Amino acid sequence: MDSDMTHGQPISKKWFGVAVFFIVFAIGLYWAKWNPYFHKAILASKDHNIGTSLLAEMSAGNFTDVVTSAWNYSITYFLAIWKALLVATVVASLMQVIIPREWLTRVLGKTGFLGSVSGGLLALPAMMCTCCAAPVVSGLRKCSSSVGAAIAFWFGNTALNPAVLIFMVFVLGWKFTILRLILGIILVFGVSYLANRFSKNEMVDTAILEKMNIENVKSNKPLLVRWIYTFGKMVVTILPLYIVSVFVMGLLISWLYPALNGHASNTFGLIIAFAIIGTLFVIPTAAEIAIIQGVLALGLGHGPAAALLITLPVISIPSIIMVRKAFSKKTIVFLTGSVMVLGIIAGCIGTLL
């Protein structure tokens, strides 16, 4: 076999594909994340504020008020994340048609702790919200990454987002930031490693892999045609469920959030409730900071606020729906439970802040 050939494709062509992927990834991140966050960091350092909470206008009046609040929340949410979601979908679809499977497996296919480290480090410059990271996570699993690496990438985007940590120092103070950093490291590297062992590095649905191989690897169609097809399929598959789930979550929070007004409390029961709500609710990147400011302004204690600090950004019902085929049900239950537990631990520590 020719030393310059790998699985029938020239090595130079494979590396060209990898280079194109990372160039597109970098340009997309600059447009959607790096440049906007640079300006937001300057704002946070000057004003000690990054904007109004998405929940500030929530209403718990009649049915019409609740629906209107949920609709307004959904619009505000999608206006905040559409750039990142577009970049994530482009990157995820491009990954499936241009990145050599054996290369990605070599980098992110490790089943031990190194796999979690690789996935977590790859997530740091991406800085996506949980739902925007979800298409990339699904793409990683379809390209045979390990469970641990995919989860570390998923959680690392949110829990260890360096821009959010900078915002947090200026707005919430160093105590909340250190708490987020420590528990974020546990989430990204510890929980992902345990999930990998728990799942015994389960493979993604073989039917999905086989179908993708037929459509992308064995296809003689031009690369651009295969990418457009893959991108369109992801949009049709993901977007409708995403929109519906965000609106439903908006309905729930529009009913719940205003009811908290005036109920100052720092009880263990409220910490548990906030850990559960924060785990299931969906927010754009860094929105937890403004939400926590709002929660504290309502008179609630640091315990419930700390529970939200950990749980709000990491996982949500919409993101779970988006990765439901990438992991088994038991793995998703384990991840959801782990986030809730760490949120409760954060809440208990928060009562001491």
GROMACS .gro file of C-alpha atoms in nm:
model
  353
    1MET     CA    1   0.000   0.000   0.000
    2ASP     CA    2   0.127   0.346  -0.086
    3SER     CA    3   0.273   0.512   0.225
    4ASP     CA    4   0.108   0.836   0.118
    5MET     CA    5  -0.238   0.681   0.118
    6THR     CA    6  -0.469   0.616   0.415
    7HIS     CA    7  -0.787   0.416   0.355
    8GLY     CA    8  -0.770   0.507  -0.012
    9GLN     CA    9  -0.729   0.882   0.038
   10PRO     CA   10  -0.406   1.082   0.012
   11ILE     CA   11  -0.272   1.195   0.347
   12SER     CA   12  -0.231   1.549   0.212
   13LYS     CA   13  -0.604   1.558   0.126
   14LYS     CA   14  -0.694   1.447   0.477
   15TRP     CA   15  -0.480   1.715   0.637
   16PHE     CA   16  -0.629   1.971   0.400
   17GLY     CA   17  -0.974   1.874   0.528
   18VAL     CA   18  -0.861   1.914   0.889
   19ALA     CA   19  -0.710   2.255   0.810
   20VAL     CA   20  -1.028   2.377   0.637
   21PHE     CA   21  -1.237   2.261   0.933
   22PHE     CA   22  -1.032   2.449   1.191
   23ILE     CA   23  -1.017   2.763   0.976
   24VAL     CA   24  -1.397   2.765   0.948
   25PHE     CA   25  -1.424   2.690   1.320
   26ALA     CA   26  -1.190   2.977   1.413
   27ILE     CA   27  -1.362   3.231   1.185
   28GLY     CA   28  -1.703   3.128   1.316
   29LEU     CA   29  -1.594   3.155   1.679
   30TYR     CA   30  -1.442   3.498   1.622
   31TRP     CA   31  -1.766   3.622   1.468
   32ALA     CA   32  -2.005   3.463   1.718
   33LYS     CA   33  -1.800   3.453   2.039
   34TRP     CA   34  -1.451   3.598   2.066
   35ASN     CA   35  -1.516   3.947   1.930
   36PRO     CA   36  -1.853   4.004   2.109
   37TYR     CA   37  -1.713   3.871   2.438
   38PHE     CA   38  -1.413   4.102   2.421
   39HIS     CA   39  -1.644   4.403   2.418
   40LYS     CA   40  -1.872   4.252   2.682
   41ALA     CA   41  -1.572   4.198   2.911
   42ILE     CA   42  -1.486   4.568   2.885
   43LEU     CA   43  -1.848   4.653   2.973
   44ALA     CA   44  -1.842   4.418   3.273
   45SER     CA   45  -1.519   4.568   3.405
   46LYS     CA   46  -1.659   4.921   3.386
   47ASP     CA   47  -2.024   4.878   3.486
   48HIS     CA   48  -2.006   4.553   3.689
   49ASN     CA   49  -2.303   4.445   3.485
   50ILE     CA   50  -2.351   4.257   3.156
   51GLY     CA   51  -2.712   4.347   3.089
   52THR     CA   52  -3.068   4.280   3.200
   53SER     CA   53  -3.176   3.932   3.302
   54LEU     CA   54  -3.383   3.741   3.046
   55LEU     CA   55  -3.632   3.680   3.325
   56ALA     CA   56  -3.682   4.044   3.423
   57GLU     CA   57  -4.001   4.086   3.220
   58MET     CA   58  -4.158   3.752   3.312
   59SER     CA   59  -4.526   3.775   3.408
   60ALA     CA   60  -4.739   3.536   3.612
   61GLY     CA   61  -5.075   3.695   3.533
   62ASN     CA   62  -5.345   3.532   3.322
   63PHE     CA   63  -5.286   3.274   3.051
   64THR     CA   64  -5.231   3.538   2.785
   65ASP     CA   65  -4.965   3.710   2.996
   66VAL     CA   66  -4.784   3.381   3.052
   67VAL     CA   67  -4.787   3.293   2.680
   68THR     CA   68  -4.670   3.643   2.589
   69SER     CA   69  -4.387   3.622   2.843
   70ALA     CA   70  -4.282   3.281   2.708
   71TRP     CA   71  -4.291   3.411   2.351
   72ASN     CA   72  -4.085   3.719   2.439
   73TYR     CA   73  -3.837   3.502   2.627
   74SER     CA   74  -3.803   3.268   2.327
   75ILE     CA   75  -3.742   3.558   2.088
   76THR     CA   76  -3.487   3.716   2.323
   77TYR     CA   77  -3.316   3.380   2.369
   78PHE     CA   78  -3.284   3.303   1.997
   79LEU     CA   79  -3.163   3.655   1.919
   80ALA     CA   80  -2.889   3.596   2.178
   81ILE     CA   81  -2.775   3.257   2.048
   82TRP     CA   82  -2.851   3.242   1.675
   83LYS     CA   83  -2.496   3.321   1.567
   84ALA     CA   84  -2.346   3.054   1.791
   85LEU     CA   85  -2.612   2.801   1.689
   86LEU     CA   86  -2.542   2.866   1.321
   87VAL     CA   87  -2.167   2.825   1.374
   88ALA     CA   88  -2.222   2.508   1.577
   89THR     CA   89  -2.444   2.353   1.309
   90VAL     CA   90  -2.199   2.442   1.032
   91VAL     CA   91  -1.909   2.300   1.233
   92ALA     CA   92  -2.097   1.982   1.328
   93SER     CA   93  -2.208   1.912   0.972
   94LEU     CA   94  -1.864   1.994   0.829
   95MET     CA   95  -1.704   1.763   1.084
   96GLN     CA   96  -1.906   1.472   0.955
   97VAL     CA   97  -1.805   1.512   0.591
   98ILE     CA   98  -1.450   1.653   0.599
   99ILE     CA   99  -1.271   1.532   0.915
  100PRO     CA  100  -1.101   1.191   0.874
  101ARG     CA  101  -1.269   0.947   1.111
  102GLU     CA  102  -0.944   0.782   1.216
  103TRP     CA  103  -0.788   1.124   1.297
  104LEU     CA  104  -1.074   1.228   1.522
  105THR     CA  105  -1.075   0.886   1.688
  106ARG     CA  106  -0.704   0.918   1.757
  107VAL     CA  107  -0.749   1.263   1.915
  108LEU     CA  108  -1.081   1.220   2.099
  109GLY     CA  109  -1.132   0.846   2.099
  110LYS     CA  110  -0.931   0.777   2.414
  111THR     CA  111  -1.147   0.604   2.671
  112GLY     CA  112  -0.945   0.697   2.982
  113PHE     CA  113  -0.895   1.024   3.162
  114LEU     CA  114  -0.689   1.160   2.871
  115GLY     CA  115  -1.002   1.151   2.657
  116SER     CA  116  -1.182   1.376   2.902
  117VAL     CA  117  -0.882   1.610   2.915
  118SER     CA  118  -0.871   1.633   2.534
  119GLY     CA  119  -1.243   1.707   2.507
  120GLY     CA  120  -1.236   1.962   2.788
  121LEU     CA  121  -0.939   2.152   2.649
  122LEU     CA  122  -1.092   2.159   2.302
  123ALA     CA  123  -1.404   2.320   2.452
  124LEU     CA  124  -1.228   2.616   2.616
  125PRO     CA  125  -1.192   2.836   2.303
  126ALA     CA  126  -1.540   2.743   2.176
  127MET     CA  127  -1.735   2.902   2.465
  128MET     CA  128  -2.076   2.788   2.338
  129CYS     CA  129  -2.396   2.753   2.537
  130THR     CA  130  -2.517   2.400   2.609
  131CYS     CA  131  -2.759   2.389   2.313
  132CYS     CA  132  -2.511   2.538   2.067
  133ALA     CA  133  -2.251   2.282   2.175
  134ALA     CA  134  -2.500   1.996   2.140
  135PRO     CA  135  -2.482   1.961   1.757
  136VAL     CA  136  -2.102   1.945   1.778
  137VAL     CA  137  -2.127   1.683   2.054
  138SER     CA  138  -2.354   1.472   1.833
  139GLY     CA  139  -2.108   1.515   1.548
  140LEU     CA  140  -1.818   1.404   1.768
  141ARG     CA  141  -2.004   1.090   1.872
  142LYS     CA  142  -2.098   1.012   1.512
  143CYS     CA  143  -1.729   1.039   1.429
  144SER     CA  144  -1.650   0.783   1.701
  145SER     CA  145  -1.523   1.005   1.982
  146SER     CA  146  -1.533   0.848   2.327
  147VAL     CA  147  -1.822   0.918   2.562
  148GLY     CA  148  -1.589   1.094   2.806
  149ALA     CA  149  -1.435   1.324   2.545
  150ALA     CA  150  -1.774   1.424   2.401
  151ILE     CA  151  -1.918   1.499   2.746
  152ALA     CA  152  -1.608   1.694   2.850
  153PHE     CA  153  -1.645   1.905   2.536
  154TRP     CA  154  -2.017   1.955   2.604
  155PHE     CA  155  -1.974   2.055   2.968
  156GLY     CA  156  -1.646   2.239   2.913
  157ASN     CA  157  -1.807   2.491   2.678
  158THR     CA  158  -2.031   2.614   2.957
  159ALA     CA  159  -1.887   2.526   3.298
  160LEU     CA  160  -1.533   2.649   3.219
  161ASN     CA  161  -1.612   2.921   2.966
  162PRO     CA  162  -1.317   3.160   3.023
  163ALA     CA  163  -1.512   3.466   2.911
  164VAL     CA  164  -1.796   3.392   3.155
  165LEU     CA  165  -1.546   3.345   3.438
  166ILE     CA  166  -1.403   3.691   3.360
  167PHE     CA  167  -1.752   3.844   3.354
  168MET     CA  168  -1.828   3.671   3.682
  169VAL     CA  169  -1.530   3.823   3.862
  170PHE     CA  170  -1.643   4.174   3.774
  171VAL     CA  171  -2.016   4.121   3.834
  172LEU     CA  172  -2.059   3.854   4.105
  173GLY     CA  173  -1.722   3.868   4.278
  174TRP     CA  174  -1.434   3.628   4.327
  175LYS     CA  175  -1.612   3.392   4.569
  176PHE     CA  176  -1.878   3.291   4.317
  177THR     CA  177  -1.611   3.270   4.046
  178ILE     CA  178  -1.387   3.036   4.246
  179LEU     CA  179  -1.686   2.817   4.332
  180ARG     CA  180  -1.782   2.794   3.965
  181LEU     CA  181  -1.424   2.719   3.861
  182ILE     CA  182  -1.371   2.437   4.114
  183LEU     CA  183  -1.704   2.265   4.056
  184GLY     CA  184  -1.670   2.329   3.683
  185ILE     CA  185  -1.343   2.135   3.677
  186ILE     CA  186  -1.514   1.850   3.862
  187LEU     CA  187  -1.800   1.855   3.612
  188VAL     CA  188  -1.586   1.871   3.299
  189PHE     CA  189  -1.311   1.627   3.388
  190GLY     CA  190  -1.451   1.423   3.677
  191VAL     CA  191  -1.812   1.362   3.572
  192SER     CA  192  -1.714   1.300   3.209
  193TYR     CA  193  -1.456   1.041   3.319
  194LEU     CA  194  -1.707   0.869   3.549
  195ALA     CA  195  -1.969   0.875   3.274
  196ASN     CA  196  -1.721   0.706   3.040
  197ARG     CA  197  -1.665   0.428   3.293
  198PHE     CA  198  -2.033   0.409   3.379
  199SER     CA  199  -2.130   0.371   3.014
  200LYS     CA  200  -1.836   0.139   2.944
  201ASN     CA  201  -1.762   0.370   2.651
  202GLU     CA  202  -2.083   0.281   2.472
  203MET     CA  203  -2.087   0.332   2.099
  204VAL     CA  204  -2.329   0.569   1.932
  205ASP     CA  205  -2.624   0.397   1.763
  206THR     CA  206  -2.465   0.171   1.500
  207ALA     CA  207  -2.752   0.238   1.259
  208ILE     CA  208  -2.663   0.608   1.265
  209LEU     CA  209  -2.297   0.532   1.198
  210GLU     CA  210  -2.375   0.296   0.913
  211LYS     CA  211  -2.615   0.543   0.752
  212MET     CA  212  -2.363   0.825   0.781
  213ASN     CA  213  -2.090   0.607   0.633
  214ILE     CA  214  -2.309   0.530   0.335
  215GLU     CA  215  -2.412   0.892   0.284
  216ASN     CA  216  -2.079   1.065   0.342
  217VAL     CA  217  -1.785   0.827   0.310
  218LYS     CA  218  -1.894   0.607   0.023
  219SER     CA  219  -2.074   0.880  -0.167
  220ASN     CA  220  -1.921   0.994  -0.494
  221LYS     CA  221  -2.099   1.327  -0.474
  222PRO     CA  222  -1.889   1.645  -0.440
  223LEU     CA  223  -1.792   1.754  -0.090
  224LEU     CA  224  -2.006   2.070  -0.110
  225VAL     CA  225  -2.316   1.868  -0.200
  226ARG     CA  226  -2.258   1.625   0.088
  227TRP     CA  227  -2.205   1.912   0.332
  228ILE     CA  228  -2.522   2.096   0.221
  229TYR     CA  229  -2.720   1.774   0.260
  230THR     CA  230  -2.577   1.704   0.607
  231PHE     CA  231  -2.627   2.066   0.720
  232GLY     CA  232  -2.987   2.071   0.595
  233LYS     CA  233  -3.063   1.740   0.762
  234MET     CA  234  -2.930   1.867   1.096
  235VAL     CA  235  -3.138   2.184   1.072
  236VAL     CA  236  -3.457   1.994   0.992
  237THR     CA  237  -3.390   1.738   1.265
  238ILE     CA  238  -3.279   1.971   1.544
  239LEU     CA  239  -3.444   2.311   1.499
  240PRO     CA  240  -3.817   2.229   1.535
  241LEU     CA  241  -3.770   2.035   1.860
  242TYR     CA  242  -3.534   2.303   1.985
  243ILE     CA  243  -3.782   2.586   1.922
  244VAL     CA  244  -4.071   2.400   2.085
  245SER     CA  245  -3.871   2.298   2.391
  246VAL     CA  246  -3.740   2.652   2.448
  247PHE     CA  247  -4.094   2.791   2.429
  248VAL     CA  248  -4.223   2.529   2.673
  249MET     CA  249  -3.944   2.611   2.916
  250GLY     CA  250  -4.037   2.977   2.875
  251LEU     CA  251  -4.395   2.893   2.975
  252LEU     CA  252  -4.277   2.714   3.286
  253ILE     CA  253  -4.035   2.981   3.400
  254SER     CA  254  -4.280   3.264   3.326
  255TRP     CA  255  -4.515   3.100   3.573
  256LEU     CA  256  -4.251   3.015   3.834
  257TYR     CA  257  -4.007   3.307   3.844
  258PRO     CA  258  -4.243   3.593   3.939
  259ALA     CA  259  -4.390   3.375   4.214
  260LEU     CA  260  -4.052   3.390   4.391
  261ASN     CA  261  -4.066   3.766   4.431
  262GLY     CA  262  -4.060   3.864   4.797
  263HIS     CA  263  -3.999   3.512   4.927
  264ALA     CA  264  -3.656   3.560   5.082
  265SER     CA  265  -3.513   3.224   5.173
  266ASN     CA  266  -3.191   3.029   5.195
  267THR     CA  267  -3.336   2.691   5.287
  268PHE     CA  268  -3.210   2.352   5.179
  269GLY     CA  269  -3.544   2.278   5.014
  270LEU     CA  270  -3.517   2.586   4.796
  271ILE     CA  271  -3.158   2.495   4.707
  272ILE     CA  272  -3.278   2.154   4.584
  273ALA     CA  273  -3.562   2.316   4.389
  274PHE     CA  274  -3.327   2.563   4.222
  275ALA     CA  275  -3.077   2.288   4.141
  276ILE     CA  276  -3.351   2.093   3.962
  277ILE     CA  277  -3.491   2.400   3.784
  278GLY     CA  278  -3.144   2.517   3.682
  279THR     CA  279  -3.055   2.178   3.539
  280LEU     CA  280  -3.364   2.162   3.319
  281PHE     CA  281  -3.389   2.529   3.216
  282VAL     CA  282  -3.214   2.670   2.906
  283ILE     CA  283  -3.021   2.998   2.882
  284PRO     CA  284  -2.773   3.158   2.641
  285THR     CA  285  -2.407   3.196   2.735
  286ALA     CA  286  -2.341   3.410   3.044
  287ALA     CA  287  -2.712   3.469   3.110
  288GLU     CA  288  -2.675   3.296   3.447
  289ILE     CA  289  -2.485   3.602   3.573
  290ALA     CA  290  -2.773   3.843   3.513
  291ILE     CA  291  -3.025   3.586   3.639
  292ILE     CA  292  -2.831   3.541   3.963
  293GLN     CA  293  -2.819   3.919   4.004
  294GLY     CA  294  -3.196   3.920   3.968
  295VAL     CA  295  -3.241   3.632   4.214
  296LEU     CA  296  -3.029   3.808   4.476
  297ALA     CA  297  -3.222   4.131   4.415
  298LEU     CA  298  -3.543   3.943   4.500
  299GLY     CA  299  -3.400   3.876   4.844
  300LEU     CA  300  -3.315   3.510   4.792
  301GLY     CA  301  -3.003   3.379   4.963
  302HIS     CA  302  -2.663   3.290   4.821
  303GLY     CA  303  -2.747   2.919   4.849
  304PRO     CA  304  -3.015   2.908   4.576
  305ALA     CA  305  -2.808   3.153   4.370
  306ALA     CA  306  -2.502   2.924   4.388
  307ALA     CA  307  -2.718   2.628   4.284
  308LEU     CA  308  -2.815   2.820   3.970
  309LEU     CA  309  -2.453   2.921   3.916
  310ILE     CA  310  -2.359   2.559   3.848
  311THR     CA  311  -2.674   2.410   3.698
  312LEU     CA  312  -2.814   2.681   3.469
  313PRO     CA  313  -2.548   2.681   3.196
  314VAL     CA  314  -2.439   2.316   3.184
  315ILE     CA  315  -2.736   2.114   3.064
  316SER     CA  316  -3.104   2.164   2.980
  317ILE     CA  317  -3.406   1.984   2.844
  318PRO     CA  318  -3.356   2.125   2.489
  319SER     CA  319  -2.989   2.024   2.486
  320ILE     CA  320  -3.075   1.677   2.618
  321ILE     CA  321  -3.323   1.637   2.333
  322MET     CA  322  -3.056   1.741   2.085
  323VAL     CA  323  -2.803   1.480   2.204
  324ARG     CA  324  -3.052   1.204   2.281
  325LYS     CA  325  -2.914   0.980   2.003
  326ALA     CA  326  -2.551   1.041   2.093
  327PHE     CA  327  -2.571   0.882   2.439
  328SER     CA  328  -2.774   0.606   2.599
  329LYS     CA  329  -3.065   0.691   2.828
  330LYS     CA  330  -2.874   0.572   3.134
  331THR     CA  331  -2.581   0.799   3.051
  332ILE     CA  332  -2.809   1.101   3.007
  333VAL     CA  333  -2.981   1.024   3.338
  334PHE     CA  334  -2.639   0.996   3.504
  335LEU     CA  335  -2.528   1.331   3.361
  336THR     CA  336  -2.851   1.507   3.458
  337GLY     CA  337  -2.834   1.365   3.811
  338SER     CA  338  -2.468   1.461   3.846
  339VAL     CA  339  -2.537   1.823   3.751
  340MET     CA  340  -2.823   1.839   4.000
  341VAL     CA  341  -2.612   1.692   4.280
  342LEU     CA  342  -2.325   1.932   4.217
  343GLY     CA  343  -2.577   2.214   4.207
  344ILE     CA  344  -2.702   2.112   4.552
  345ILE     CA  345  -2.344   2.094   4.680
  346ALA     CA  346  -2.281   2.441   4.534
  347GLY     CA  347  -2.594   2.568   4.706
  348CYS     CA  348  -2.483   2.433   5.042
  349ILE     CA  349  -2.143   2.597   5.000
  350GLY     CA  350  -2.313   2.915   4.883
  351THR     CA  351  -2.492   2.956   5.216
  352LEU     CA  352  -2.150   3.017   5.366
  353LEU     CA  353  -2.051   3.289   5.118
   0.00000   0.00000   0.00000
